[in-house]
PDB file of C-alpha atoms in Angstrom:
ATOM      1  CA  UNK A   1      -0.452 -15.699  10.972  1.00 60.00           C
ATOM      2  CA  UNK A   2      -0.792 -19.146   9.158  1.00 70.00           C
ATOM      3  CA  UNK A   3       1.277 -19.046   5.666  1.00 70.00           C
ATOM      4  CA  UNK A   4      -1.571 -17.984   3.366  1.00 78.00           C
ATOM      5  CA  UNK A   5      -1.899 -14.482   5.131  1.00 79.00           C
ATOM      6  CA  UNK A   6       2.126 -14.099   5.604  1.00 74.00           C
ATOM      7  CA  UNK A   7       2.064 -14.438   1.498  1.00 83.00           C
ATOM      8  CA  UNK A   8      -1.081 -11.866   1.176  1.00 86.00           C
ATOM      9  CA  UNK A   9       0.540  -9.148   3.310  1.00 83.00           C
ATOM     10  CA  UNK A  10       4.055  -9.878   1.266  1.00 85.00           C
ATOM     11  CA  UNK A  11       2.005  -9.184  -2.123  1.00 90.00           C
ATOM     12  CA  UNK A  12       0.442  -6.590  -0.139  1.00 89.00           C
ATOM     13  CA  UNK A  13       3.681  -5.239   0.809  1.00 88.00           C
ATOM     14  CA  UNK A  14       5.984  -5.346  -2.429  1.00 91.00           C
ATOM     15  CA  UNK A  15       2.917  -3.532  -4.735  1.00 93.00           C
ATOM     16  CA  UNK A  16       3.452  -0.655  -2.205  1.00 92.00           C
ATOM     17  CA  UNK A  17       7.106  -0.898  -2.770  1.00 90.00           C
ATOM     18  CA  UNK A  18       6.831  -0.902  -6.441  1.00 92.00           C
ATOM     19  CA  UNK A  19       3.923   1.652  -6.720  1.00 94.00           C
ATOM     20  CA  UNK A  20       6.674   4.015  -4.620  1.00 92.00           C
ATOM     21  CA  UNK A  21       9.533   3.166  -6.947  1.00 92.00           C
ATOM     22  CA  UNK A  22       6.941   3.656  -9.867  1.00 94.00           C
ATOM     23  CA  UNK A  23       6.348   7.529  -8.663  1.00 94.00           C
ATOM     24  CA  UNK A  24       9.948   7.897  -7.716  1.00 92.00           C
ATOM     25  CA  UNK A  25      10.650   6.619 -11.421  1.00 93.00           C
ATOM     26  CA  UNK A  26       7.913   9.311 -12.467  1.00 94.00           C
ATOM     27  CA  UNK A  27       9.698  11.997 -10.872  1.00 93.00           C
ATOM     28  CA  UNK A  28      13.006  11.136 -11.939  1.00 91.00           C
ATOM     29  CA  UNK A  29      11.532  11.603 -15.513  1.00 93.00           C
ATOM     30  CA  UNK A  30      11.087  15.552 -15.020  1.00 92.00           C
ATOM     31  CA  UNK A  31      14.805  15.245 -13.405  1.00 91.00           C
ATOM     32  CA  UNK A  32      16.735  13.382 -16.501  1.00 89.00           C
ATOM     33  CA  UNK A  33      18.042  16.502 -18.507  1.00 89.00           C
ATOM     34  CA  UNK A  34      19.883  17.508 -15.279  1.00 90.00           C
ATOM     35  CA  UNK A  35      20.671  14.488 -14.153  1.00 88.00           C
ATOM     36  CA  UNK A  36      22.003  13.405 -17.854  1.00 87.00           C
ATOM     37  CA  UNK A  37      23.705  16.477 -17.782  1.00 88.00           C
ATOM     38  CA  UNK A  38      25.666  15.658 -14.828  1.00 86.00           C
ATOM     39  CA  UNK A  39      26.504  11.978 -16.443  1.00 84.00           C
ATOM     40  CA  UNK A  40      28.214  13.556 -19.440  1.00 86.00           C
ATOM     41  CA  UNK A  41      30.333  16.016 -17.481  1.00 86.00           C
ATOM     42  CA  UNK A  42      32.696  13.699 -16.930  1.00 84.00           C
ATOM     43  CA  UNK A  43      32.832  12.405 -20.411  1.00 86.00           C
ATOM     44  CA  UNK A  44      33.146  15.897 -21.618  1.00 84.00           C
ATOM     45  CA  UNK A  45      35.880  16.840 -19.363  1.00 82.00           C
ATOM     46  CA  UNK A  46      37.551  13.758 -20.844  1.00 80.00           C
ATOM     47  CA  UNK A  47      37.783  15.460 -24.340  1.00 81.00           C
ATOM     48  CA  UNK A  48      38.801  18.565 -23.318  1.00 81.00           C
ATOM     49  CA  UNK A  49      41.591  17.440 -21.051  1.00 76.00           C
ATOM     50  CA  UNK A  50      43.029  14.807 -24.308  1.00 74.00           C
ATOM     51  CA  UNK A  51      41.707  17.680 -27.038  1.00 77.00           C
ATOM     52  CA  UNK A  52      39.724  14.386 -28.857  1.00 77.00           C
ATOM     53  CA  UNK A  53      36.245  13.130 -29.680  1.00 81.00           C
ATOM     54  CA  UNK A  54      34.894  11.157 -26.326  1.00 79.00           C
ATOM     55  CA  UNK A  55      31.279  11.045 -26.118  1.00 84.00           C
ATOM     56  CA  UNK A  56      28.373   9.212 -25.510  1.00 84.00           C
ATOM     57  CA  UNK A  57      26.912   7.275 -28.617  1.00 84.00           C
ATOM     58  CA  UNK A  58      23.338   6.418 -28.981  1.00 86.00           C
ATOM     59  CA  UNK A  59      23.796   3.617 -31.275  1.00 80.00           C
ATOM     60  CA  UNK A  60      19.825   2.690 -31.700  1.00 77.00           C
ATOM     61  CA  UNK A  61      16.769   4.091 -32.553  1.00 80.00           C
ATOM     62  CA  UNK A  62      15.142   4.003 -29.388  1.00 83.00           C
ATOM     63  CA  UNK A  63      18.280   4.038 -27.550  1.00 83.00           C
ATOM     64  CA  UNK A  64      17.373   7.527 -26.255  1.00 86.00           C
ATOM     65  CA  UNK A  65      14.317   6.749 -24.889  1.00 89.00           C
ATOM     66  CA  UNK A  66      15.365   3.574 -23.049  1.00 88.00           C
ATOM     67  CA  UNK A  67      18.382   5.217 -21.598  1.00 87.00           C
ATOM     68  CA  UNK A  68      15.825   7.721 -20.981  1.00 89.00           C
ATOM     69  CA  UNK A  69      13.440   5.270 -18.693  1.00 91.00           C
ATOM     70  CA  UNK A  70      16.540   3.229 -16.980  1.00 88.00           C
ATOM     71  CA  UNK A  71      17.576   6.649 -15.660  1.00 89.00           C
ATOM     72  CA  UNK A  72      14.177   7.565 -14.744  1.00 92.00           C
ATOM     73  CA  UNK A  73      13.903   4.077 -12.655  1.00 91.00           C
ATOM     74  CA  UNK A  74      17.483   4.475 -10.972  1.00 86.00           C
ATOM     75  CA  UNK A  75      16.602   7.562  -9.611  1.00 89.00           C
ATOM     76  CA  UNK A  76      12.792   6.090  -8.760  1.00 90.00           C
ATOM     77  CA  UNK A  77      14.520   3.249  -6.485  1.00 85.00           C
ATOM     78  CA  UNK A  78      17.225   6.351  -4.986  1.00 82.00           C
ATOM     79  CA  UNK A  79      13.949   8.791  -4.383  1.00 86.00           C
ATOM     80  CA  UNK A  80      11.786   5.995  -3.192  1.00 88.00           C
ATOM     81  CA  UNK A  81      14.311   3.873  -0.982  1.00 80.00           C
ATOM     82  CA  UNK A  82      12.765   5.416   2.595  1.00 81.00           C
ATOM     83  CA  UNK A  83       9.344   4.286   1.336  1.00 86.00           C
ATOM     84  CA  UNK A  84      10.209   0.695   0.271  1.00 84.00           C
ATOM     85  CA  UNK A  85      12.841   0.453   2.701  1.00 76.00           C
ATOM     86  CA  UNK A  86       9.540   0.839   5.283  1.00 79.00           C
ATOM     87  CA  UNK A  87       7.739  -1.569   3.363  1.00 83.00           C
ATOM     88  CA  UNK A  88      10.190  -4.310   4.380  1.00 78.00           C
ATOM     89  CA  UNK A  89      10.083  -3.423   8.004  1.00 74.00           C
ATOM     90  CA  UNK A  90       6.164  -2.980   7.779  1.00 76.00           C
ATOM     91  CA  UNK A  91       6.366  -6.920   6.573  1.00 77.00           C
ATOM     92  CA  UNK A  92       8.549  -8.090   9.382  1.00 73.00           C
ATOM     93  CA  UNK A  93       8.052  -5.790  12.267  1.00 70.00           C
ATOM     94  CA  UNK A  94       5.023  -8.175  13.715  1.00 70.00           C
ATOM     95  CA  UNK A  95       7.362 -10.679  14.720  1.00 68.00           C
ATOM     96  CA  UNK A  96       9.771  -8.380  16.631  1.00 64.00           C
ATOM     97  CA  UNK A  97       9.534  -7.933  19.617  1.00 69.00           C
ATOM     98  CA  UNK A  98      10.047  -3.914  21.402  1.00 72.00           C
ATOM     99  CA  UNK A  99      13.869  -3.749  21.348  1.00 71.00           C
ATOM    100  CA  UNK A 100      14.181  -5.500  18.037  1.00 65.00           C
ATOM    101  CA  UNK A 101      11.744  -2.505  16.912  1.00 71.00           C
ATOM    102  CA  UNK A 102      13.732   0.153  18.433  1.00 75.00           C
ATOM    103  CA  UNK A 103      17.205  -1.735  16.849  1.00 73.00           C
ATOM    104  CA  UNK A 104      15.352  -2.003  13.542  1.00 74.00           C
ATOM    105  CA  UNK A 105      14.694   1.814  13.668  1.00 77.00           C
ATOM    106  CA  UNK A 106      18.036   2.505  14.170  1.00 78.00           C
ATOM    107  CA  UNK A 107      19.383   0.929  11.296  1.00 78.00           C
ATOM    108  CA  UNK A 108      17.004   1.686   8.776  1.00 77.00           C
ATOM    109  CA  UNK A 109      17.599   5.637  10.292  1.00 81.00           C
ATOM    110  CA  UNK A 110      21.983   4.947   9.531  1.00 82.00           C
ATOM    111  CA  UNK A 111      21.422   2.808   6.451  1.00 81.00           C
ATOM    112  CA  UNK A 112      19.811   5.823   4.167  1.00 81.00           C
ATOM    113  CA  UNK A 113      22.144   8.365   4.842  1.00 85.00           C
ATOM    114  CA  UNK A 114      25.155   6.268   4.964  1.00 85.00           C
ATOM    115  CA  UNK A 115      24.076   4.744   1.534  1.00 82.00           C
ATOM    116  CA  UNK A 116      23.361   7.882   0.278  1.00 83.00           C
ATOM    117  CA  UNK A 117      26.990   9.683   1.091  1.00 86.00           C
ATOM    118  CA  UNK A 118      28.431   6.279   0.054  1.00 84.00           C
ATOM    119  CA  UNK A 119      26.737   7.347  -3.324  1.00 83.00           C
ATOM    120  CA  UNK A 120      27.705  10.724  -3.053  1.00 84.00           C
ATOM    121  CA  UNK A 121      31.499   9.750  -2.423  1.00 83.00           C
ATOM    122  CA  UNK A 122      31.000   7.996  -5.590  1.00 81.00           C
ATOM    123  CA  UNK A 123      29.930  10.714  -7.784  1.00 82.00           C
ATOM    124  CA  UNK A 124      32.644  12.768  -6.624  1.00 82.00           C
ATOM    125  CA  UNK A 125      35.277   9.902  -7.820  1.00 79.00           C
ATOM    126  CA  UNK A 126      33.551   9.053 -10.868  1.00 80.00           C
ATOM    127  CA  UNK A 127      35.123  12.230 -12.604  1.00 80.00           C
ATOM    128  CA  UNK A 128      38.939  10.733 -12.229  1.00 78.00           C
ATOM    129  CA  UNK A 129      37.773   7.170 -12.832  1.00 76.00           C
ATOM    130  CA  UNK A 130      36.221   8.528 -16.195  1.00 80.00           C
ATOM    131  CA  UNK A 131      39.455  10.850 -16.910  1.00 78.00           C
ATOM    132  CA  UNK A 132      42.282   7.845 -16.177  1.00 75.00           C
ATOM    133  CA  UNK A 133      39.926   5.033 -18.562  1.00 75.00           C
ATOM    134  CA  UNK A 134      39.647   6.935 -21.301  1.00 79.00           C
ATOM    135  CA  UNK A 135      43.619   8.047 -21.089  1.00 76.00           C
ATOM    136  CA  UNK A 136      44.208   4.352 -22.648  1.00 76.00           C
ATOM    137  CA  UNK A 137      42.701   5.784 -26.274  1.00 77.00           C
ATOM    138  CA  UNK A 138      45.323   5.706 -28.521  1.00 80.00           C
ATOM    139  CA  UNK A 139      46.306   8.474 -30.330  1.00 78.00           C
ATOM    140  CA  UNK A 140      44.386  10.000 -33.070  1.00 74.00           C
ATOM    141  CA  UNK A 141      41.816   7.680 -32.088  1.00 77.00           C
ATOM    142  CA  UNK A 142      38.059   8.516 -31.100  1.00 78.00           C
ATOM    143  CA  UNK A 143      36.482   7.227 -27.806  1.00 82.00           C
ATOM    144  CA  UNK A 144      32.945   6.802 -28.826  1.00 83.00           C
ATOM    145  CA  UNK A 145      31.004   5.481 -25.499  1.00 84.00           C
ATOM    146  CA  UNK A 146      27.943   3.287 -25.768  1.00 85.00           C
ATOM    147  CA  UNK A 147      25.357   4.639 -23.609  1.00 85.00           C
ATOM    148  CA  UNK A 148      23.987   1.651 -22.201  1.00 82.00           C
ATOM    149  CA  UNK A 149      27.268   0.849 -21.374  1.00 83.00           C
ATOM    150  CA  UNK A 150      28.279   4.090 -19.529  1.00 84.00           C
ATOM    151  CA  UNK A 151      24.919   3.949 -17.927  1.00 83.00           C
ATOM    152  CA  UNK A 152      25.439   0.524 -16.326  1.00 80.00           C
ATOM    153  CA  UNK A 153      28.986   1.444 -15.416  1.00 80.00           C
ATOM    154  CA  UNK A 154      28.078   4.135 -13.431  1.00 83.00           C
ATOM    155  CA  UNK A 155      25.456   2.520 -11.425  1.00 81.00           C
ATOM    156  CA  UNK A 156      27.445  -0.411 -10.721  1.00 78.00           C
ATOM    157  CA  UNK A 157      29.943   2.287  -9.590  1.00 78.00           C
ATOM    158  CA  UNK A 158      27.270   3.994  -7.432  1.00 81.00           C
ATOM    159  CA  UNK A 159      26.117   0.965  -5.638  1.00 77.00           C
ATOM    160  CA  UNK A 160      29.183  -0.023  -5.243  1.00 77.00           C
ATOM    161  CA  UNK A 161      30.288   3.024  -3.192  1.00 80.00           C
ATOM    162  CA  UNK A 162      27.165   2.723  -1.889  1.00 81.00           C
ATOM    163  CA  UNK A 163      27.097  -1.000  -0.157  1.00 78.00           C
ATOM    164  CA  UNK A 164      30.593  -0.433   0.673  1.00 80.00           C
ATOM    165  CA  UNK A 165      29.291   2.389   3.081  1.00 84.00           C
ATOM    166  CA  UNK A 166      26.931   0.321   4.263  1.00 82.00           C
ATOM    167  CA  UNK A 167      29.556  -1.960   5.721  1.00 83.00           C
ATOM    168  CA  UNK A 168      29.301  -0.323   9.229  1.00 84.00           C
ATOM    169  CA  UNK A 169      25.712  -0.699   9.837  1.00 84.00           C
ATOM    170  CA  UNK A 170      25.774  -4.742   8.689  1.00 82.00           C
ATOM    171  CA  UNK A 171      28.712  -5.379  11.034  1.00 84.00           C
ATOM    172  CA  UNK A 172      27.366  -3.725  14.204  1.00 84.00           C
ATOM    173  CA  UNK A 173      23.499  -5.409  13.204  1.00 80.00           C
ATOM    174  CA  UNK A 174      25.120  -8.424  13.565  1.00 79.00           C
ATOM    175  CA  UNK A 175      26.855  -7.690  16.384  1.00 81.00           C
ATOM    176  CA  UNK A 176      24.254  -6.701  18.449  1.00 78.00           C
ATOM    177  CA  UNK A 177      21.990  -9.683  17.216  1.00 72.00           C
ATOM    178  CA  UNK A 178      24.573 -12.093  18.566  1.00 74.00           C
ATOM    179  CA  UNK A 179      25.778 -13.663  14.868  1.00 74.00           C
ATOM    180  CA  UNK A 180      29.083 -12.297  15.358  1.00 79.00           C
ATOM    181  CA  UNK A 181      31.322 -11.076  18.095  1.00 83.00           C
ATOM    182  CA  UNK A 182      33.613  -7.901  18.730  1.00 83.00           C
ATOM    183  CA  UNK A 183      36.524 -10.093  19.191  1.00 85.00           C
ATOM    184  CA  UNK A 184      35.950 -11.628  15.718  1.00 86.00           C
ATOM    185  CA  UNK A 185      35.944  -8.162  13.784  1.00 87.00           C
ATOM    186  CA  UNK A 186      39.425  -7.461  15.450  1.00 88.00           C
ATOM    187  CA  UNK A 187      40.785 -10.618  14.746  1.00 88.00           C
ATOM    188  CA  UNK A 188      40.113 -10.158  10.930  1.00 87.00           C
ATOM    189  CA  UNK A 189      41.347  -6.248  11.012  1.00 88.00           C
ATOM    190  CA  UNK A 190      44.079  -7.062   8.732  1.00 90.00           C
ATOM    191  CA  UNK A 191      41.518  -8.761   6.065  1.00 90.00           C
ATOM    192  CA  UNK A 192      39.374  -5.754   6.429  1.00 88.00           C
ATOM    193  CA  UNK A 193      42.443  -3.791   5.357  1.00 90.00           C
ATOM    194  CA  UNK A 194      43.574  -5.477   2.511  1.00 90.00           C
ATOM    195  CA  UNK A 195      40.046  -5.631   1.118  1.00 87.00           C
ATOM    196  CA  UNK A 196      39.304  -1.688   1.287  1.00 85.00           C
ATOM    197  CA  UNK A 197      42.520  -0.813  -0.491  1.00 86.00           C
ATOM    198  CA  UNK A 198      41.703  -3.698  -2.934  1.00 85.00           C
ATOM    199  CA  UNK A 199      38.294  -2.587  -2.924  1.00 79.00           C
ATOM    200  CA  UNK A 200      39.981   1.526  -3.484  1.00 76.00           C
ATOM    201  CA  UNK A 201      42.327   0.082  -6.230  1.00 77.00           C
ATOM    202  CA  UNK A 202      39.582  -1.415  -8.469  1.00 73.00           C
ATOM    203  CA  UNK A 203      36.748   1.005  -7.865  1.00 67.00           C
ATOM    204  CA  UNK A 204      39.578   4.256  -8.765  1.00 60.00           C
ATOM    205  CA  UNK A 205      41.856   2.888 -11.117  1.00 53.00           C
ATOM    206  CA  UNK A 206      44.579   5.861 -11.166  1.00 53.00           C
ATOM    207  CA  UNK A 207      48.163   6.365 -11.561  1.00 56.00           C
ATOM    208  CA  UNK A 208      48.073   7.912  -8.398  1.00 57.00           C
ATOM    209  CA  UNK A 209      48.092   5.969  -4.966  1.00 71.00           C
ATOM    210  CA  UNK A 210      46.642   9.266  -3.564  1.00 64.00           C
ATOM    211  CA  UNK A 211      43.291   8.673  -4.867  1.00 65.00           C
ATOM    212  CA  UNK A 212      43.203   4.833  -3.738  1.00 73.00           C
ATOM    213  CA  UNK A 213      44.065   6.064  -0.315  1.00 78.00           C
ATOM    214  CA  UNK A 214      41.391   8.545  -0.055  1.00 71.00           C
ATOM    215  CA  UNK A 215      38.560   5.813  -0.258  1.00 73.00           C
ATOM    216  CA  UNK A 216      40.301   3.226   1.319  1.00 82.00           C
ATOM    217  CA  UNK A 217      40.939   5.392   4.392  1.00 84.00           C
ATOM    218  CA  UNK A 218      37.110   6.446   5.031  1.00 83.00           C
ATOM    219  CA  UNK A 219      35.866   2.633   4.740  1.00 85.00           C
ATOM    220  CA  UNK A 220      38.938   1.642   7.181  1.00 89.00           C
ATOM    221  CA  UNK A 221      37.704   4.729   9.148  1.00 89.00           C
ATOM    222  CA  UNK A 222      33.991   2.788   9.518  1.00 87.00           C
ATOM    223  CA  UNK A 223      35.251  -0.277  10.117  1.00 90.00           C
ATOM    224  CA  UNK A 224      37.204   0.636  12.781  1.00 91.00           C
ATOM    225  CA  UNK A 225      34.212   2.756  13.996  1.00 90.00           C
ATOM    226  CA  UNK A 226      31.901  -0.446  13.680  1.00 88.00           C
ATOM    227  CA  UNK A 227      34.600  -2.443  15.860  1.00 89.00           C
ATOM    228  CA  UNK A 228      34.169   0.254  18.875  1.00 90.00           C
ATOM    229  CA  UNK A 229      30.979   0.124  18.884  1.00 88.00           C
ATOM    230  CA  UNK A 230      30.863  -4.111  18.974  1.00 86.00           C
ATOM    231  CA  UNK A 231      33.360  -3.807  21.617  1.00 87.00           C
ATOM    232  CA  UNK A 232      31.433  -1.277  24.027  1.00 89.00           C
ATOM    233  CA  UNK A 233      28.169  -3.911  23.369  1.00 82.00           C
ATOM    234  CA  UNK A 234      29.991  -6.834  24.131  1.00 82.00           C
ATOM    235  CA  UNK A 235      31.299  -5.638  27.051  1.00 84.00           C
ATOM    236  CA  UNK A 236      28.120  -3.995  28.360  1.00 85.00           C
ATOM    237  CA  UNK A 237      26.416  -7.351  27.843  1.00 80.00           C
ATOM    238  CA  UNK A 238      28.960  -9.151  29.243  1.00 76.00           C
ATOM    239  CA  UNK A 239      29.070  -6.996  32.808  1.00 79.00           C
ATOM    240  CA  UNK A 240      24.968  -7.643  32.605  1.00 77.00           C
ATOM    241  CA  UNK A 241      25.658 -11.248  31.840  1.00 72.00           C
ATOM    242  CA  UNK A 242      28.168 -11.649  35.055  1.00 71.00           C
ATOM    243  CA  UNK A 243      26.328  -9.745  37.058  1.00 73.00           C
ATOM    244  CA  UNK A 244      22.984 -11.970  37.070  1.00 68.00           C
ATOM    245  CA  UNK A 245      25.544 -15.283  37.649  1.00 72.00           C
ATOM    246  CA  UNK A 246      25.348 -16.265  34.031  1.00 67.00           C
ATOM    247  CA  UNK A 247      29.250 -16.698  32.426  1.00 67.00           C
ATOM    248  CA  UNK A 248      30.257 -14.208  29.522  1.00 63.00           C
ATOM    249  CA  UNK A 249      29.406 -14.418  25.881  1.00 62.00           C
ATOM    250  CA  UNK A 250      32.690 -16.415  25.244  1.00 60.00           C
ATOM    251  CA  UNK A 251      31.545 -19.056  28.065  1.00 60.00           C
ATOM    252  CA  UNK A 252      33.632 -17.964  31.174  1.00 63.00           C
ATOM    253  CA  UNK A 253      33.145 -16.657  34.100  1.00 61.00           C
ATOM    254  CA  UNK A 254      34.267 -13.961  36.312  1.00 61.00           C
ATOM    255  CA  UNK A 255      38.248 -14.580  36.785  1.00 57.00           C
ATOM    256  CA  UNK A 256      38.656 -17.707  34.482  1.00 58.00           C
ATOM    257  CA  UNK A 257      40.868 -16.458  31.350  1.00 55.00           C
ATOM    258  CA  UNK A 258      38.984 -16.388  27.617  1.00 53.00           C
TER     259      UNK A 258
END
């Protein structure tokens, strides 16, 4: 396709991804009180557990209303994320060839889900992240929480959770499109380490080391399970590689030492 058409069909392609975000946002509308609902629990639970004022504070006129539509659009790009996740294969899927197809499948099929538990983790944490931030309050003091604030707290905290889960399907994509090897994820194991419990220190900021290790061990857990999976490629690729005469992926051949 010369570059005029490539740029039609990407127009073409991100007004179909927005138009599905649109209706997800439209949806999400109808969903807000519940959804709202289920934002101020934790807030709530907050005052009850210190016996003080913590709430949300709507410190504008039309503060309500454009809380209102930011929630409506967070959940429109959550609803909609099969559709415009299909738009961006729909885009590049005519320059892949039959395996890349069935490899591009495959990930788009583990992405969702694991984005979507990696979100779900998330909401399960937020409650304790909310209870041990507001604990700071002094005394006698009230903890009145802008809501734009709150609200762009907890989606940084969702996607967080989110792309973090999403770790194992980037490492074993780029495993099995030759960018990176096996043997390089297990060299850097002990980086991958440090960085999830950093990762679980920041993201749950409690007293207790129990909560940090709970979602550090899970994205440990996928690394690990990312790793095994490079591994059994590598080595499957390399027994194809040896067996039609060509040397291994690290440039040896069969009894000369890596």
């Amino acid at each position: 396709m010369p570059l005029r058409a490539h740029l039609v069909e990407l127009r073409r392609r991100v007004v179909l991804a927005s138009a599905g975000i649109l209706v997800g946002a439209v949806v999400g509308w109808f969903f807000y009180d519940p959804v709202f609902e289920a934002l101020q629990r934790p807030i709530n639970e907050a005052a009850e557990a210190r016996d003080a004022i913590v709430s949300i504070n709507f410190a504008g006129l039309a503060t309500a209303i454009d809380m209102q539509v930011k929630v409506s659009f967070f959940l429109g790009v959550l609803i909609s994320s099969p559709w415009w996740l299909y738009q961006l294969w729909a885009f590049i899927n005519p320059g892949l060839n039959s395996t890349e197809r069935r490899r591009t499948y495959g990930f788009l099929a583990a992405a969702i889900p694991m984005f979507l538990a990696g979100a779900a983790f998330a909401a399960l944490t937020l409650p304790n992240a909310v209870r041990v931030l507001t604990e700071f309050t002094p005394e006698g003091a009230s903890n009145l929480i802008d809501a734009q604030t709150y609200l762009s707290f907890v989606m940084r905290f969702v996607l967080a959770f989110g792309l973090a889960f999403l770790l194992p399907v980037i490492m074993v994509a780029l495993t099995l499109g030759g960018v990176v090897r096996a043997r390089t994820w297990a060299r850097g194991w002990r980086w991958a380490i440090l960085l999830a419990f950093t990762f679980a220190a920041i993201m749950t900021p409690t007293p207790d080391i129990l909560s940090m290790v709970l979602l550090a061990l899970p994205i440990c857990a996928l690394y690990f399970l990312a790793l095994g999976i490079g591994v059994l490629h590598d080595r499957r690729l390399d027994r194809r590689r040896v067996a039609d005469g060509l040397p291994r992926l690290d440039g040896t051949m069969p009894g000369e030492q890596a």
